[in-house]
Amino acid sequence: MDKTPDTQQGSKEFLARSALYDAVSFKNAFTQSVMLFIQHHLDEIGAEYWTMHFGSPKPSAEQIIDKLELDEHAFLSAEGLTEEDIAYHENHLDFMLPAGASQYVLCVSFENGQVYEISMES
């Protein structure tokens, strides 16, 4: 059965979030990038933000991952984009803190349908 683009996107988002959770639950190749993103923001953003959006002045890594928002670039229309742009956006999902609290995102990159890299990007 063919997947629609929305189903494919949902599947990639599920895989990406699973990789983020695995990175904080189990030490793996992605742990350093994910924890750098989390610790940087815990250090730089005031307790008021965390309390308002997470219910705690210092939420756990899992709580932060749970509330990360998928950047809408993933859902851009193909109109005006090159094939290279489309391929890039289909294989890179950016997750950001709620309310645009930071210029940084966690970028989850895919190759052949599998997560192959997680990095902190601006």
PDB file of C-alpha atoms in Angstrom:
ATOM      1  CA  MET A   1       0.000   0.000   0.000  1.00  0.00           C
ATOM      2  CA  ASP A   2       1.314   3.451  -0.943  1.00  0.00           C
ATOM      3  CA  LYS A   3       1.732   5.970   1.820  1.00  0.00           C
ATOM      4  CA  THR A   4       0.424   9.453   1.299  1.00  0.00           C
ATOM      5  CA  PRO A   5       2.862  12.300   1.969  1.00  0.00           C
ATOM      6  CA  ASP A   6       1.071  13.070   5.272  1.00  0.00           C
ATOM      7  CA  THR A   7       1.402   9.453   6.393  1.00  0.00           C
ATOM      8  CA  GLN A   8       5.062   9.398   5.383  1.00  0.00           C
ATOM      9  CA  GLN A   9       5.635  12.635   7.289  1.00  0.00           C
ATOM     10  CA  GLY A  10       3.863  11.252  10.356  1.00  0.00           C
ATOM     11  CA  SER A  11       5.946   8.095  10.190  1.00  0.00           C
ATOM     12  CA  LYS A  12       9.176  10.114   9.966  1.00  0.00           C
ATOM     13  CA  GLU A  13       8.082  12.299  12.860  1.00  0.00           C
ATOM     14  CA  PHE A  14       7.409   9.166  14.924  1.00  0.00           C
ATOM     15  CA  LEU A  15      10.857   7.751  14.028  1.00  0.00           C
ATOM     16  CA  ALA A  16      12.516  11.090  14.789  1.00  0.00           C
ATOM     17  CA  ARG A  17      10.841  11.461  18.182  1.00  0.00           C
ATOM     18  CA  SER A  18      11.697   7.854  19.030  1.00  0.00           C
ATOM     19  CA  ALA A  19      15.346   8.578  18.217  1.00  0.00           C
ATOM     20  CA  LEU A  20      15.262  11.681  20.449  1.00  0.00           C
ATOM     21  CA  TYR A  21      13.784   9.691  23.356  1.00  0.00           C
ATOM     22  CA  ASP A  22      16.295   6.882  22.824  1.00  0.00           C
ATOM     23  CA  ALA A  23      19.139   9.411  22.906  1.00  0.00           C
ATOM     24  CA  VAL A  24      18.199  10.530  26.419  1.00  0.00           C
ATOM     25  CA  SER A  25      17.157   7.107  27.699  1.00  0.00           C
ATOM     26  CA  PHE A  26      20.108   5.128  26.378  1.00  0.00           C
ATOM     27  CA  LYS A  27      23.613   6.361  25.696  1.00  0.00           C
ATOM     28  CA  ASN A  28      24.051   6.243  21.919  1.00  0.00           C
ATOM     29  CA  ALA A  29      25.583   8.180  19.023  1.00  0.00           C
ATOM     30  CA  PHE A  30      22.906  10.892  19.282  1.00  0.00           C
ATOM     31  CA  THR A  31      22.979  11.463  23.055  1.00  0.00           C
ATOM     32  CA  GLN A  32      25.583  14.234  23.022  1.00  0.00           C
ATOM     33  CA  SER A  33      23.708  16.368  20.462  1.00  0.00           C
ATOM     34  CA  VAL A  34      20.339  15.985  22.157  1.00  0.00           C
ATOM     35  CA  MET A  35      21.692  16.665  25.638  1.00  0.00           C
ATOM     36  CA  LEU A  36      23.673  19.678  24.377  1.00  0.00           C
ATOM     37  CA  PHE A  37      20.426  21.169  23.025  1.00  0.00           C
ATOM     38  CA  ILE A  38      18.545  20.468  26.262  1.00  0.00           C
ATOM     39  CA  GLN A  39      21.248  21.624  28.673  1.00  0.00           C
ATOM     40  CA  HIS A  40      21.992  24.759  26.653  1.00  0.00           C
ATOM     41  CA  HIS A  41      18.358  25.803  26.872  1.00  0.00           C
ATOM     42  CA  LEU A  42      17.954  24.885  30.537  1.00  0.00           C
ATOM     43  CA  ASP A  43      20.980  27.093  31.270  1.00  0.00           C
ATOM     44  CA  GLU A  44      19.962  30.005  29.059  1.00  0.00           C
ATOM     45  CA  ILE A  45      16.182  30.313  29.430  1.00  0.00           C
ATOM     46  CA  GLY A  46      14.572  31.539  32.641  1.00  0.00           C
ATOM     47  CA  ALA A  47      12.497  29.405  34.987  1.00  0.00           C
ATOM     48  CA  GLU A  48       9.341  31.369  34.099  1.00  0.00           C
ATOM     49  CA  TYR A  49       9.410  29.996  30.552  1.00  0.00           C
ATOM     50  CA  TRP A  50       9.885  26.407  31.720  1.00  0.00           C
ATOM     51  CA  THR A  51       7.125  26.703  34.309  1.00  0.00           C
ATOM     52  CA  MET A  52       4.702  28.257  31.821  1.00  0.00           C
ATOM     53  CA  HIS A  53       5.280  25.710  29.050  1.00  0.00           C
ATOM     54  CA  PHE A  54       6.379  22.608  30.964  1.00  0.00           C
ATOM     55  CA  GLY A  55       4.871  23.000  34.424  1.00  0.00           C
ATOM     56  CA  SER A  56       8.256  22.909  36.117  1.00  0.00           C
ATOM     57  CA  PRO A  57      11.168  25.357  36.424  1.00  0.00           C
ATOM     58  CA  LYS A  58      13.517  22.538  35.436  1.00  0.00           C
ATOM     59  CA  PRO A  59      11.736  19.892  33.337  1.00  0.00           C
ATOM     60  CA  SER A  60      13.294  16.527  32.565  1.00  0.00           C
ATOM     61  CA  ALA A  61      14.849  15.792  29.190  1.00  0.00           C
ATOM     62  CA  GLU A  62      11.884  13.539  28.376  1.00  0.00           C
ATOM     63  CA  GLN A  63       9.407  16.322  29.211  1.00  0.00           C
ATOM     64  CA  ILE A  64      11.264  18.694  26.903  1.00  0.00           C
ATOM     65  CA  ILE A  65      11.326  16.208  24.029  1.00  0.00           C
ATOM     66  CA  ASP A  66       7.635  15.522  24.533  1.00  0.00           C
ATOM     67  CA  LYS A  67       6.770  19.186  23.958  1.00  0.00           C
ATOM     68  CA  LEU A  68       9.153  19.944  21.096  1.00  0.00           C
ATOM     69  CA  GLU A  69       7.263  21.253  18.087  1.00  0.00           C
ATOM     70  CA  LEU A  70       7.902  20.161  14.534  1.00  0.00           C
ATOM     71  CA  ASP A  71       8.992  23.120  12.419  1.00  0.00           C
ATOM     72  CA  GLU A  72       6.429  23.842   9.728  1.00  0.00           C
ATOM     73  CA  HIS A  73       9.047  23.906   6.954  1.00  0.00           C
ATOM     74  CA  ALA A  74       8.409  20.204   6.641  1.00  0.00           C
ATOM     75  CA  PHE A  75       4.973  20.990   5.282  1.00  0.00           C
ATOM     76  CA  LEU A  76       5.963  23.604   2.714  1.00  0.00           C
ATOM     77  CA  SER A  77       4.201  23.347  -0.602  1.00  0.00           C
ATOM     78  CA  ALA A  78       6.316  22.121  -3.480  1.00  0.00           C
ATOM     79  CA  GLU A  79       5.438  25.282  -5.368  1.00  0.00           C
ATOM     80  CA  GLY A  80       8.569  27.329  -5.936  1.00  0.00           C
ATOM     81  CA  LEU A  81      10.943  24.723  -4.510  1.00  0.00           C
ATOM     82  CA  THR A  82      13.597  22.873  -6.469  1.00  0.00           C
ATOM     83  CA  GLU A  83      13.742  19.071  -6.400  1.00  0.00           C
ATOM     84  CA  GLU A  84      16.828  19.398  -4.212  1.00  0.00           C
ATOM     85  CA  ASP A  85      14.934  21.623  -1.739  1.00  0.00           C
ATOM     86  CA  ILE A  86      12.038  19.167  -1.620  1.00  0.00           C
ATOM     87  CA  ALA A  87      14.377  16.205  -1.037  1.00  0.00           C
ATOM     88  CA  TYR A  88      16.164  18.114   1.735  1.00  0.00           C
ATOM     89  CA  HIS A  89      12.922  19.001   3.556  1.00  0.00           C
ATOM     90  CA  GLU A  90      11.607  15.450   3.215  1.00  0.00           C
ATOM     91  CA  ASN A  91      14.740  14.096   4.906  1.00  0.00           C
ATOM     92  CA  HIS A  92      15.361  16.691   7.634  1.00  0.00           C
ATOM     93  CA  LEU A  93      12.899  17.328  10.440  1.00  0.00           C
ATOM     94  CA  ASP A  94      13.538  20.270  12.735  1.00  0.00           C
ATOM     95  CA  PHE A  95      12.148  20.289  16.278  1.00  0.00           C
ATOM     96  CA  MET A  96      11.961  23.508  18.274  1.00  0.00           C
ATOM     97  CA  LEU A  97      10.943  24.676  21.715  1.00  0.00           C
ATOM     98  CA  PRO A  98       7.387  26.011  22.081  1.00  0.00           C
ATOM     99  CA  ALA A  99       6.688  29.724  21.574  1.00  0.00           C
ATOM    100  CA  GLY A 100       9.808  30.282  19.476  1.00  0.00           C
ATOM    101  CA  ALA A 101      11.950  30.438  22.604  1.00  0.00           C
ATOM    102  CA  SER A 102      15.195  29.841  20.727  1.00  0.00           C
ATOM    103  CA  GLN A 103      16.804  30.192  17.351  1.00  0.00           C
ATOM    104  CA  TYR A 104      18.167  26.644  17.762  1.00  0.00           C
ATOM    105  CA  VAL A 105      16.463  23.452  16.622  1.00  0.00           C
ATOM    106  CA  LEU A 106      17.191  19.757  16.881  1.00  0.00           C
ATOM    107  CA  CYS A 107      17.541  18.570  13.298  1.00  0.00           C
ATOM    108  CA  VAL A 108      16.839  14.886  12.727  1.00  0.00           C
ATOM    109  CA  SER A 109      18.221  13.723   9.387  1.00  0.00           C
ATOM    110  CA  PHE A 110      17.129  10.637   7.502  1.00  0.00           C
ATOM    111  CA  GLU A 111      18.855   8.466   4.938  1.00  0.00           C
ATOM    112  CA  ASN A 112      17.047   5.583   3.272  1.00  0.00           C
ATOM    113  CA  GLY A 113      14.129   6.075   5.664  1.00  0.00           C
ATOM    114  CA  GLN A 114      16.237   5.716   8.821  1.00  0.00           C
ATOM    115  CA  VAL A 115      17.570   8.316  11.263  1.00  0.00           C
ATOM    116  CA  TYR A 116      21.261   8.773  10.582  1.00  0.00           C
ATOM    117  CA  GLU A 117      22.059  12.051  12.364  1.00  0.00           C
ATOM    118  CA  ILE A 118      20.734  14.384  15.040  1.00  0.00           C
ATOM    119  CA  SER A 119      22.297  17.794  15.374  1.00  0.00           C
ATOM    120  CA  MET A 120      21.676  21.159  17.005  1.00  0.00           C
ATOM    121  CA  GLU A 121      21.245  23.773  14.277  1.00  0.00           C
ATOM    122  CA  SER A 122      20.451  27.477  14.168  1.00  0.00           C
TER     123      SER A 122
END
